[in-house]
């Protein structure tokens, strides 16, 4: 298969080979502004002797045949988990990516065209990535205006059908070279682009607020007869104090694509999250962040947060919560919060608890009808458990809600190591690069990540010599994840990898992007692969299949409930029921008052397998004593609870 590529790519290679300069051009490290964000894994570099051995071996061909799609000034176009640079839009039949340009005018001041690293371009494909459009300019820095130093970084894209033509909407955090200044928002429609800018704003409480962090997720569509777009983000009071106003979440929405209106929904206000404990000098202290923002098949919008929720403040931990909109983002529900002890129950089988495990910022997929999944990286904190790092727990797990029941499933074991990059801005911002996506019909979930592998040469095993891309799949009706599949198996470093948010139902010819440093003859290619900000990059595109690892779910038998817990007790506004079962069971949970009258149906349906939990609200019940009844087949478990607000 041959991809139709931009002819300019090959010209750029010649320019780079003969004119590349090592002059540093500043980039801004991404910032999601969160307290206790989590440990991403140990950054390591294979030793010099391993590098030397691998260089002497014959090339090992990649399982995926990557080909060059485009070129970039550096790797920072696709380099944070809080963006969506690669999407599939079913109503248009288009696969779309958004990227920055190639030329760095700090290195090449004589360049006068539009293809610079501060501008934005989209490319689209109508055949699942087999061929692509030329790059389309959608944002150009408005030199000579007050926004003449608003340079785009970490962009996101979405698209929809507007009066028979594709409408592409985008947003990106902007830097002026010394810090983050706000967000660029825009529309590209019928060969024209319309850009606008969001920075500080005054909210109804009279305070001035800034958009915090680099979250750039966006959606769009038709609201009646009007087009709209909407982006979400973290919001902090100017100056960072008081701490009671640093953890807002909010959105900006438009229907005219000139003015984007800022809104902090009541359900997302900082009062819904625990107040941070103390100020910090880097303006990064907050107790809420965004884990995802997407449409589901039911037509509703879902926003996922990873936060220390005030409603369960007695636990003082970060948890997963989901807020839903049924009116295209204008109003939002309270957060549906996962049972707080569910993660402890899962970790107890490994002799651990949430207090000695790092939970990495999750990836999120809503499936509709209040069903959703998070993909989460967990790493044991060996400074607390005193175990050798290689013997510690390192996993990808799925935290999910299915048919009213929350649960935790193991996806795969990890090495716990991630690739170290070369200074000056060397932080590995993507960690293990985990992603959770779905098939277009929503029947299968696909997890992708990057991990280190050993290389055997003769009788010698070189530990963690290189890294590869791995995938696993799960039918949404099944209880367990498939075996894992290494889709690259090469000596190359695989890094900055992206799947689209939806993949083909057939699980064949799945497109995947990754970045590679453009090679220079005089530089070790493996060393150059760890250089990001000062080195131009290829955008590579490949395809892989995973239908071969999609197994058959085992038939279900009758299973009992064990490890049943009801907490907290007394309850205020929220309660949780936690349990374990080896397979799917029919379950009913009800609450009765002291006169035997049923006052609340908590749950009635089919569970999955594993450690699970049901969350429920009690704010509509008066203070007092109640009976909670859990029924399954011949089992009936009765728990006495107290509601006290």
Coordinates of C-alpha atoms in Angstrom, one line a residue:
X1 CA 0.0 0.0 0.0
X2 CA 1.3 3.5 -0.8
X3 CA 0.1 6.6 0.9
X4 CA -0.5 9.7 -1.0
X5 CA 1.8 12.1 0.9
X6 CA 2.5 15.8 0.8
X7 CA 5.2 16.4 -1.8
X8 CA 6.7 19.1 0.5
X9 CA 7.8 16.4 3.0
X10 CA 10.6 15.1 0.7
X11 CA 11.8 18.7 0.0
X12 CA 12.0 19.3 3.8
X13 CA 14.3 16.3 4.3
X14 CA 16.9 17.8 2.0
X15 CA 16.6 21.2 3.8
X16 CA 17.0 19.5 7.2
X17 CA 20.0 17.4 6.1
X18 CA 22.0 20.4 4.9
X19 CA 20.6 23.4 6.8
X20 CA 19.6 22.0 10.2
X21 CA 20.8 24.2 13.1
X22 CA 20.9 23.2 16.8
X23 CA 19.7 26.6 17.9
X24 CA 17.2 26.1 20.7
X25 CA 13.7 27.2 20.0
X26 CA 11.7 27.3 23.3
X27 CA 8.7 25.1 23.9
X28 CA 6.3 25.1 26.8
X29 CA 5.9 21.9 28.8
X30 CA 2.2 20.9 29.1
X31 CA 0.5 21.7 32.3
X32 CA -2.8 20.1 33.5
X33 CA -2.4 22.0 36.9
X34 CA -3.3 19.2 39.3
X35 CA -2.3 18.4 42.8
X36 CA -0.9 14.9 43.2
X37 CA -1.1 14.2 39.5
X38 CA 0.6 10.8 39.9
X39 CA 3.7 9.0 39.0
X40 CA 4.1 8.1 35.3
X41 CA 6.8 5.5 35.6
X42 CA 10.6 5.6 35.9
X43 CA 12.3 7.4 33.0
X44 CA 15.2 5.3 31.8
X45 CA 17.7 5.2 29.0
X46 CA 19.3 1.9 27.9
X47 CA 23.0 1.8 28.7
X48 CA 25.7 2.7 26.2
X49 CA 26.7 -0.9 25.8
X50 CA 23.1 -1.9 24.9
X51 CA 23.0 0.9 22.4
X52 CA 26.2 -0.3 20.9
X53 CA 25.0 -3.9 20.6
X54 CA 21.7 -3.0 19.0
X55 CA 23.5 -0.8 16.4
X56 CA 25.6 -3.8 15.4
X57 CA 22.6 -6.0 14.8
X58 CA 20.9 -6.2 11.4
X59 CA 17.7 -4.1 11.2
X60 CA 14.6 -5.8 12.6
X61 CA 11.7 -4.9 10.4
X62 CA 8.6 -3.3 12.1
X63 CA 5.5 -5.4 12.2
X64 CA 3.7 -2.2 11.2
X65 CA 4.8 -0.7 7.9
X66 CA 5.0 3.0 8.9
X67 CA 5.2 5.5 6.1
X68 CA 5.9 9.3 6.3
X69 CA 2.8 11.4 6.3
X70 CA 4.2 14.8 7.3
X71 CA 7.0 16.8 8.9
X72 CA 7.0 19.0 12.0
X73 CA 9.4 21.5 13.6
X74 CA 9.6 19.4 16.7
X75 CA 7.6 16.7 18.7
X76 CA 5.5 19.1 20.7
X77 CA 2.5 19.0 18.3
X78 CA 1.2 15.7 19.7
X79 CA 2.8 15.6 23.2
X80 CA 0.2 15.7 26.0
X81 CA -2.6 13.4 27.0
X82 CA -5.0 16.3 27.4
X83 CA -5.5 16.9 23.7
X84 CA -7.3 15.1 20.9
X85 CA -5.2 15.5 17.7
X86 CA -6.5 12.4 15.9
X87 CA -10.2 11.7 15.4
X88 CA -12.7 9.8 13.3
X89 CA -16.0 11.5 12.5
X90 CA -18.6 8.9 11.3
X91 CA -21.1 11.4 9.9
X92 CA -18.4 12.7 7.5
X93 CA -16.6 9.4 7.0
X94 CA -13.4 11.3 7.8
X95 CA -10.2 10.6 9.7
X96 CA -8.7 13.9 10.8
X97 CA -5.5 15.1 12.4
X98 CA -4.5 18.6 13.4
X99 CA -0.9 19.6 13.7
X100 CA 1.5 22.5 13.8
X101 CA 3.8 23.5 10.9
X102 CA 7.4 22.7 10.0
X103 CA 9.5 25.9 9.9
X104 CA 10.9 27.3 13.2
X105 CA 11.5 31.0 12.4
X106 CA 13.9 31.2 15.3
X107 CA 16.2 28.8 13.4
X108 CA 15.2 29.9 9.9
X109 CA 14.5 33.7 10.1
X110 CA 14.5 33.9 6.3
X111 CA 11.4 31.8 5.9
X112 CA 8.3 33.9 5.1
X113 CA 5.6 31.4 4.4
X114 CA 2.7 30.1 6.5
X115 CA 4.1 26.6 7.3
X116 CA 5.6 27.6 10.7
X117 CA 5.4 25.8 14.0
X118 CA 3.2 28.5 15.5
X119 CA 0.4 28.0 12.9
X120 CA -2.1 25.1 12.7
X121 CA -3.1 22.8 9.9
X122 CA -5.5 19.9 9.4
X123 CA -5.4 16.9 7.1
X124 CA -8.2 14.5 6.5
X125 CA -8.8 11.1 4.9
X126 CA -12.0 9.7 3.6
X127 CA -10.7 6.1 3.3
X128 CA -9.5 5.3 6.8
X129 CA -6.1 6.8 6.2
X130 CA -5.1 5.2 2.9
X131 CA -4.9 8.6 1.3
X132 CA -4.8 12.2 2.7
X133 CA -5.6 15.7 1.8
X134 CA -2.8 18.3 1.6
X135 CA -2.3 20.3 4.8
X136 CA -5.0 23.0 5.2
X137 CA -4.1 26.2 7.1
X138 CA -6.7 26.7 9.8
X139 CA -4.9 29.2 12.1
X140 CA -2.4 31.8 11.2
X141 CA -0.8 34.0 13.9
X142 CA -2.3 37.5 13.5
X143 CA 0.9 39.4 13.3
X144 CA 0.5 43.1 14.0
X145 CA -2.5 42.7 16.4
X146 CA -2.8 42.3 20.1
X147 CA -2.7 38.5 19.5
X148 CA 0.5 38.6 17.3
X149 CA 2.4 36.5 19.8
X150 CA -0.3 33.9 20.5
X151 CA 1.5 30.8 19.3
X152 CA -0.4 27.5 19.0
X153 CA 0.6 24.4 20.9
X154 CA -1.0 21.0 21.7
X155 CA -4.0 21.4 19.4
X156 CA -7.3 19.4 19.3
X157 CA -9.9 19.0 16.5
X158 CA -13.5 17.9 15.9
X159 CA -15.8 18.1 12.8
X160 CA -19.4 17.9 11.8
X161 CA -21.7 18.3 8.8
X162 CA -23.0 21.9 8.4
X163 CA -25.4 22.5 5.5
X164 CA -23.8 19.7 3.5
X165 CA -20.1 20.7 4.0
X166 CA -17.6 19.6 6.7
X167 CA -17.1 22.2 9.5
X168 CA -13.8 21.7 11.4
X169 CA -13.5 23.2 14.9
X170 CA -10.3 23.3 16.9
X171 CA -8.8 24.7 20.0
X172 CA -5.2 25.0 21.3
X173 CA -3.4 26.5 24.3
X174 CA -1.3 29.5 23.3
X175 CA 2.1 30.6 24.6
X176 CA 3.9 33.9 24.0
X177 CA 7.3 32.2 24.6
X178 CA 7.4 32.8 28.3
X179 CA 4.1 31.3 29.6
X180 CA 0.6 30.2 28.8
X181 CA -1.6 33.2 27.8
X182 CA -5.0 31.6 26.9
X183 CA -6.6 29.5 24.2
X184 CA -7.0 29.8 20.4
X185 CA -10.4 28.7 19.2
X186 CA -11.5 28.4 15.6
X187 CA -13.6 27.1 12.7
X188 CA -12.6 26.1 9.2
X189 CA -15.5 26.0 6.8
X190 CA -15.8 26.2 3.1
X191 CA -12.2 27.3 2.5
X192 CA -12.1 30.0 5.2
X193 CA -10.9 29.9 8.8
X194 CA -12.3 32.0 11.7
X195 CA -10.2 32.4 14.8
X196 CA -10.9 33.8 18.2
X197 CA -9.2 34.0 21.5
X198 CA -10.1 33.1 25.1
X199 CA -8.1 34.4 28.1
X200 CA -9.1 35.9 31.4
X201 CA -12.8 36.6 32.1
X202 CA -15.1 37.9 34.8
X203 CA -17.6 35.4 36.2
X204 CA -20.9 36.2 37.9
X205 CA -19.2 36.1 41.4
X206 CA -17.3 39.3 40.3
X207 CA -13.9 37.6 40.3
X208 CA -11.4 37.5 37.3
X209 CA -10.5 34.0 36.2
X210 CA -7.9 32.5 33.9
X211 CA -8.0 29.3 31.8
X212 CA -5.5 27.0 33.5
X213 CA -3.5 24.2 32.1
X214 CA -3.3 22.9 28.5
X215 CA -6.5 20.8 28.3
X216 CA -7.8 21.3 24.7
X217 CA -10.6 18.8 24.2
X218 CA -13.4 20.0 21.9
X219 CA -16.7 18.9 20.3
X220 CA -19.1 20.5 17.9
X221 CA -22.3 19.9 16.0
X222 CA -25.7 21.3 15.2
X223 CA -28.0 22.7 17.9
X224 CA -31.3 23.1 16.1
X225 CA -30.4 25.0 13.0
X226 CA -27.3 26.6 14.4
X227 CA -23.7 25.2 14.4
X228 CA -22.0 25.2 17.8
X229 CA -18.6 24.2 19.3
X230 CA -17.6 23.7 22.9
X231 CA -14.3 23.2 24.7
X232 CA -13.6 22.3 28.3
X233 CA -10.8 23.3 30.6
X234 CA -9.6 24.0 34.1
X235 CA -10.2 27.5 35.6
X236 CA -8.3 29.3 38.3
X237 CA -8.8 32.6 40.0
X238 CA -6.3 35.3 38.9
X239 CA -3.3 35.3 41.3
X240 CA -4.0 31.8 42.6
X241 CA -5.8 32.9 45.8
X242 CA -8.0 32.2 47.6
X243 CA -7.5 28.4 47.4
X244 CA -11.3 27.9 47.5
X245 CA -11.5 29.3 43.9
X246 CA -8.6 27.4 42.3
X247 CA -10.3 24.1 41.3
X248 CA -13.2 25.3 39.0
X249 CA -13.9 23.3 35.8
X250 CA -15.6 25.1 33.0
X251 CA -16.4 25.3 29.3
X252 CA -16.4 27.9 26.5
X253 CA -19.2 27.6 23.9
X254 CA -20.1 29.4 20.7
X255 CA -22.7 29.5 18.0
X256 CA -21.4 32.4 16.0
X257 CA -17.6 31.5 16.2
X258 CA -16.8 35.1 17.1
X259 CA -17.5 35.2 20.8
X260 CA -16.9 32.0 22.9
X261 CA -18.9 32.4 26.1
X262 CA -17.2 31.2 29.3
X263 CA -19.4 29.2 31.8
X264 CA -18.7 27.5 35.1
X265 CA -21.6 25.1 35.7
X266 CA -22.7 24.9 39.3
X267 CA -21.9 21.2 39.3
X268 CA -18.3 21.9 38.3
X269 CA -17.6 24.8 40.7
X270 CA -14.6 24.6 43.0
X271 CA -17.0 24.1 45.9
X272 CA -17.7 20.6 44.6
X273 CA -14.0 19.7 45.3
X274 CA -11.9 19.6 48.4
X275 CA -10.0 22.9 49.0
X276 CA -6.3 22.5 48.3
X277 CA -4.1 22.5 51.5
X278 CA -1.6 25.2 50.7
X279 CA -0.5 27.6 47.9
X280 CA 2.5 26.9 45.7
X281 CA 4.8 29.1 43.7
X282 CA 4.1 27.5 40.4
X283 CA 0.3 28.1 40.4
X284 CA -0.3 24.4 40.0
X285 CA -2.3 23.5 43.1
X286 CA -5.8 22.3 42.4
X287 CA -7.9 19.3 43.3
X288 CA -9.7 18.7 40.0
X289 CA -8.7 17.9 36.5
X290 CA -10.4 16.7 33.3
X291 CA -10.1 13.1 32.1
X292 CA -12.3 13.2 29.0
X293 CA -15.0 15.1 27.1
X294 CA -16.9 13.3 24.4
X295 CA -20.2 12.5 22.8
X296 CA -21.6 9.0 23.3
X297 CA -24.0 7.0 21.1
X298 CA -27.0 8.2 23.1
X299 CA -26.4 11.7 21.8
X300 CA -25.4 13.0 25.2
X301 CA -22.1 14.7 26.2
X302 CA -20.1 13.2 29.0
X303 CA -17.3 15.0 30.9
X304 CA -15.1 12.9 33.1
X305 CA -13.1 14.3 36.0
X306 CA -10.4 12.9 38.2
X307 CA -10.8 14.9 41.4
X308 CA -10.9 15.0 45.2
X309 CA -14.7 15.4 45.4
X310 CA -16.1 17.3 48.4
X311 CA -19.2 15.0 48.5
X312 CA -16.9 12.2 49.7
X313 CA -14.3 14.5 51.5
X314 CA -13.9 12.2 54.5
X315 CA -11.9 9.9 52.2
X316 CA -9.6 12.7 51.0
X317 CA -8.5 11.0 47.8
X318 CA -8.8 11.5 44.1
X319 CA -11.5 9.5 42.4
X320 CA -13.3 9.2 39.1
X321 CA -16.5 11.0 38.4
X322 CA -18.7 11.7 35.3
X323 CA -21.0 14.6 34.6
X324 CA -23.6 14.4 31.7
X325 CA -25.4 16.9 29.5
X326 CA -28.6 16.0 27.6
X327 CA -28.9 19.4 25.9
X328 CA -25.6 19.6 24.0
X329 CA -23.6 21.1 26.9
X330 CA -25.8 23.9 28.1
X331 CA -26.6 22.2 31.5
X332 CA -24.9 19.4 33.4
X333 CA -25.7 16.8 36.0
X334 CA -23.9 16.3 39.3
X335 CA -20.9 14.0 39.2
X336 CA -21.6 10.2 39.2
X337 CA -18.7 9.2 41.5
X338 CA -17.1 5.8 41.6
X339 CA -17.3 3.9 44.9
X340 CA -14.4 5.1 47.0
X341 CA -13.2 1.8 48.5
X342 CA -13.5 -0.1 45.2
X343 CA -9.9 0.5 44.4
X344 CA -8.8 -0.7 47.8
X345 CA -10.7 -3.9 47.3
X346 CA -9.0 -4.4 43.9
X347 CA -5.5 -3.7 45.4
X348 CA -5.9 -5.9 48.5
X349 CA -5.4 -9.0 46.3
X350 CA -1.8 -7.7 45.8
X351 CA -1.4 -6.7 49.5
X352 CA -1.7 -3.0 48.7
X353 CA -4.1 -0.1 49.2
X354 CA -4.7 3.2 47.4
X355 CA -2.4 5.0 49.9
X356 CA 0.7 3.3 48.5
X357 CA -0.2 3.3 44.8
X358 CA 0.0 6.1 42.2
X359 CA -3.0 6.4 39.9
X360 CA -2.1 8.0 36.6
X361 CA -4.4 10.5 35.0
X362 CA -7.0 8.3 33.2
X363 CA -8.2 8.0 29.6
X364 CA -12.0 8.0 29.1
X365 CA -14.5 6.5 26.7
X366 CA -18.3 7.0 27.2
X367 CA -20.5 4.3 25.6
X368 CA -23.9 5.9 26.3
X369 CA -26.7 5.2 28.7
X370 CA -24.5 6.0 31.6
X371 CA -21.9 3.3 30.7
X372 CA -18.3 4.4 30.5
X373 CA -14.7 3.3 31.0
X374 CA -11.4 4.7 32.2
X375 CA -8.0 3.3 31.4
X376 CA -5.6 4.0 34.3
X377 CA -1.9 3.4 34.9
X378 CA -1.1 2.3 38.4
X379 CA 2.4 2.1 40.0
X380 CA 3.2 0.9 43.4
X381 CA 4.9 3.5 45.6
X382 CA 8.0 1.6 46.6
X383 CA 9.1 4.4 48.9
X384 CA 6.3 3.3 51.2
X385 CA 6.3 -0.5 50.5
X386 CA 10.1 -0.9 50.4
X387 CA 9.9 -3.5 47.7
X388 CA 12.4 -3.6 44.8
X389 CA 10.9 -1.6 41.9
X390 CA 10.9 -4.5 39.4
X391 CA 9.0 -6.6 41.9
X392 CA 6.4 -3.9 42.5
X393 CA 2.9 -3.7 41.0
X394 CA 2.8 -1.9 37.6
X395 CA -0.5 -2.3 35.7
X396 CA -3.0 -0.9 33.3
X397 CA -6.5 -1.3 34.7
X398 CA -10.0 -0.4 33.5
X399 CA -12.3 1.4 35.9
X400 CA -15.8 1.1 34.4
X401 CA -19.5 1.6 35.0
X402 CA -21.7 -0.9 33.1
X403 CA -25.4 -1.2 33.6
X404 CA -25.3 0.7 36.8
X405 CA -22.4 -1.1 38.4
X406 CA -18.9 0.2 38.9
X407 CA -15.9 -2.1 38.6
X408 CA -12.2 -2.6 38.2
X409 CA -10.5 -4.9 35.7
X410 CA -6.9 -5.7 35.0
X411 CA -5.9 -4.9 31.4
X412 CA -2.1 -5.8 31.4
X413 CA 1.0 -5.8 33.5
X414 CA 3.6 -3.1 32.8
X415 CA 7.3 -2.8 33.3
X416 CA 6.9 0.5 35.2
X417 CA 9.6 2.2 33.0
X418 CA 9.1 4.9 30.4
X419 CA 11.6 6.4 27.8
X420 CA 13.8 9.2 29.0
X421 CA 14.2 12.1 26.6
X422 CA 17.2 14.4 26.1
X423 CA 17.3 17.9 27.7
X424 CA 16.5 20.8 27.6
X425 CA 12.8 20.1 28.0
X426 CA 13.2 16.4 28.5
X427 CA 10.1 15.5 30.6
X428 CA 8.2 12.5 29.2
X429 CA 4.8 14.1 29.1
X430 CA 3.0 11.0 27.8
X431 CA 4.4 8.4 30.2
X432 CA 3.4 4.9 29.0
X433 CA 1.2 6.6 26.3
X434 CA -1.9 4.7 27.2
X435 CA -5.0 5.3 25.2
X436 CA -8.5 3.9 25.3
X437 CA -10.6 4.0 22.2
X438 CA -13.7 2.2 20.8
X439 CA -14.8 0.7 17.5
X440 CA -17.2 2.8 15.5
X441 CA -20.2 0.7 16.6
X442 CA -19.1 0.8 20.3
X443 CA -19.0 -3.0 20.7
X444 CA -15.3 -3.3 21.3
X445 CA -12.8 -1.3 23.4
X446 CA -9.1 -1.1 22.3
X447 CA -6.3 -0.2 24.7
X448 CA -3.0 1.0 23.4
X449 CA 0.3 1.7 25.3
X450 CA 4.0 1.7 25.0
X451 CA 6.4 -0.4 27.1
X452 CA 9.9 -1.5 27.3
X453 CA 11.0 -5.0 26.1
X454 CA 14.1 -7.2 26.5
X455 CA 16.3 -8.1 23.6
X456 CA 18.1 -11.4 23.4
X457 CA 21.4 -11.6 21.6
X458 CA 22.9 -15.1 21.7
X459 CA 22.9 -16.2 25.3
X460 CA 22.6 -12.6 26.7
X461 CA 19.4 -10.9 27.6
X462 CA 19.5 -7.1 27.5
X463 CA 16.9 -5.8 29.9
X464 CA 14.6 -3.0 28.7
X465 CA 16.7 -2.5 25.6
X466 CA 14.0 -0.8 23.6
X467 CA 10.3 -0.1 23.6
X468 CA 7.3 -1.3 21.5
X469 CA 3.6 -0.5 21.0
X470 CA 1.2 -2.9 22.7
X471 CA -2.6 -3.3 22.3
X472 CA -5.4 -5.4 24.0
X473 CA -9.1 -5.5 23.2
X474 CA -12.4 -6.3 25.1
X475 CA -15.9 -6.7 23.8
X476 CA -18.1 -4.4 25.9
X477 CA -20.3 -7.3 26.8
X478 CA -17.4 -9.4 28.0
X479 CA -15.9 -9.5 31.4
X480 CA -12.2 -9.8 30.6
X481 CA -9.5 -8.3 28.4
X482 CA -7.8 -10.2 25.6
X483 CA -4.2 -11.3 25.6
X484 CA -1.8 -8.4 24.7
X485 CA -0.2 -8.0 21.2
X486 CA 3.1 -6.3 20.4
X487 CA 2.3 -4.5 17.1
X488 CA 5.8 -3.2 16.3
X489 CA 8.5 -5.6 17.6
X490 CA 11.5 -3.5 16.3
X491 CA 14.7 -2.1 17.7
X492 CA 13.4 1.4 17.1
X493 CA 12.1 3.5 20.0
X494 CA 8.3 3.9 19.6
X495 CA 7.1 7.1 21.0
X496 CA 4.4 9.8 20.8
X497 CA 1.9 7.4 19.4
X498 CA -1.8 8.1 18.7
X499 CA -4.9 6.1 17.8
X500 CA -8.0 7.9 16.5
X501 CA -10.8 8.0 19.1
X502 CA -12.8 5.5 16.9
X503 CA -11.4 2.5 15.0
X504 CA -12.9 0.2 12.3
X505 CA -15.5 -2.3 13.5
X506 CA -13.5 -5.1 11.7
X507 CA -10.5 -4.4 13.9
X508 CA -8.4 -4.5 10.8
X509 CA -6.3 -1.8 9.1
X510 CA -6.4 0.3 12.3
X511 CA -4.5 3.5 11.7
X512 CA -1.8 4.6 14.2
X513 CA 0.4 7.7 14.2
X514 CA 3.8 8.1 15.7
X515 CA 6.6 10.6 15.6
X516 CA 10.2 10.0 14.6
X517 CA 13.1 12.4 14.6
X518 CA 14.2 13.1 11.0
X519 CA 17.6 11.4 10.8
X520 CA 21.0 13.0 10.1
X521 CA 23.9 10.9 8.8
X522 CA 26.3 12.1 11.5
X523 CA 24.0 11.4 14.5
X524 CA 23.2 8.1 16.2
X525 CA 19.6 7.5 15.2
X526 CA 18.6 6.0 18.6
X527 CA 20.0 9.0 20.4
X528 CA 18.3 11.3 18.0
X529 CA 15.0 9.5 18.7
X530 CA 15.2 10.8 22.3
X531 CA 15.6 14.4 21.1
X532 CA 12.3 16.3 20.8
X533 CA 12.2 20.1 21.0
X534 CA 15.3 20.9 19.0
X535 CA 14.9 18.2 16.3
X536 CA 12.5 18.2 13.4
X537 CA 10.1 15.2 13.2
X538 CA 8.4 13.0 10.8
X539 CA 4.7 12.1 11.3
X540 CA 4.6 8.4 10.5
X541 CA 1.4 6.5 9.8
X542 CA 0.9 2.7 9.9
X543 CA -1.9 0.1 10.1
X544 CA -2.4 -3.0 12.2
X545 CA -4.9 -5.7 12.9
X546 CA -6.2 -7.0 16.3
X547 CA -9.1 -9.2 15.3
X548 CA -6.8 -12.2 16.0
X549 CA -6.7 -11.6 19.7
X550 CA -10.5 -11.0 20.2
X551 CA -11.3 -14.2 22.1
X552 CA -14.7 -15.8 22.9
X553 CA -16.3 -15.0 26.3
X554 CA -16.6 -18.1 28.5
X555 CA -20.2 -19.2 29.3
X556 CA -21.5 -18.0 32.6
X557 CA -22.4 -20.2 35.6
X558 CA -24.1 -19.3 38.9
X559 CA -21.8 -17.2 41.1
X560 CA -22.1 -15.9 44.7
X561 CA -21.4 -12.4 46.0
X562 CA -18.5 -12.1 48.4
X563 CA -16.6 -9.3 50.1
X564 CA -19.8 -7.2 50.5
X565 CA -19.2 -3.8 52.0
X566 CA -21.6 -0.8 52.5
X567 CA -20.1 2.5 53.4
X568 CA -19.8 5.1 54.7
X569 CA -22.0 4.6 57.7
X570 CA -23.5 7.0 58.7
X571 CA -24.0 8.4 55.2
X572 CA -24.7 12.0 54.2
X573 CA -25.3 12.6 50.4
X574 CA -23.6 9.5 48.9
X575 CA -23.5 5.8 49.7
X576 CA -21.7 2.9 48.2
X577 CA -22.2 -0.9 48.0
X578 CA -19.1 -2.9 47.1
X579 CA -18.8 -6.6 46.3
X580 CA -16.9 -9.3 44.4
X581 CA -18.2 -12.0 42.0
X582 CA -16.3 -14.3 39.7
X583 CA -18.9 -13.9 36.9
X584 CA -22.0 -11.9 35.9
X585 CA -25.0 -12.1 38.3
X586 CA -28.5 -10.7 38.6
X587 CA -28.5 -8.3 41.5
X588 CA -31.1 -6.1 43.2
X589 CA -30.4 -3.5 45.9
X590 CA -33.1 -1.6 47.8
X591 CA -33.5 0.6 50.8
X592 CA -36.4 0.3 53.3
X593 CA -37.4 2.5 56.2
X594 CA -38.1 1.1 59.7
X595 CA -41.7 0.5 58.8
X596 CA -40.7 -1.9 56.0
X597 CA -41.6 0.6 53.2
X598 CA -39.3 0.7 50.2
X599 CA -38.0 4.2 49.9
X600 CA -35.3 3.8 47.2
X601 CA -34.4 1.4 44.3
X602 CA -30.6 1.5 44.2
X603 CA -30.0 -1.1 41.5
X604 CA -31.7 -3.9 39.6
X605 CA -29.8 -5.5 36.8
X606 CA -26.9 -7.7 35.6
X607 CA -23.4 -7.2 37.0
X608 CA -20.0 -8.0 35.4
X609 CA -17.2 -10.0 37.0
X610 CA -14.6 -8.9 39.5
X611 CA -14.4 -6.1 42.1
X612 CA -17.4 -3.9 41.6
X613 CA -19.5 -1.3 43.3
X614 CA -22.7 0.7 43.1
X615 CA -22.9 4.4 44.1
X616 CA -26.2 6.1 45.0
X617 CA -27.4 9.4 46.3
X618 CA -29.1 9.7 49.7
X619 CA -29.7 13.5 49.7
X620 CA -33.4 13.0 49.0
X621 CA -33.9 10.8 52.1
X622 CA -34.4 12.3 55.6
X623 CA -32.0 11.6 58.4
X624 CA -32.7 8.3 60.2
X625 CA -32.1 4.6 60.3
X626 CA -32.8 2.4 57.3
X627 CA -32.3 -1.2 56.0
X628 CA -30.4 -1.8 52.8
X629 CA -31.3 -5.2 51.2
X630 CA -29.0 -6.9 48.6
X631 CA -30.7 -9.8 46.8
X632 CA -29.1 -12.3 44.4
X633 CA -30.7 -15.7 43.6
X634 CA -31.3 -17.3 47.0
X635 CA -28.9 -14.9 48.7
X636 CA -30.3 -12.0 50.7
X637 CA -28.0 -9.7 52.6
X638 CA -29.4 -7.1 55.0
X639 CA -27.3 -4.1 56.2
X640 CA -28.4 -1.5 58.7
X641 CA -27.5 2.1 57.6
X642 CA -27.9 5.5 59.0
X643 CA -28.4 8.7 57.1
X644 CA -27.1 11.8 58.9
X645 CA -26.5 15.1 57.1

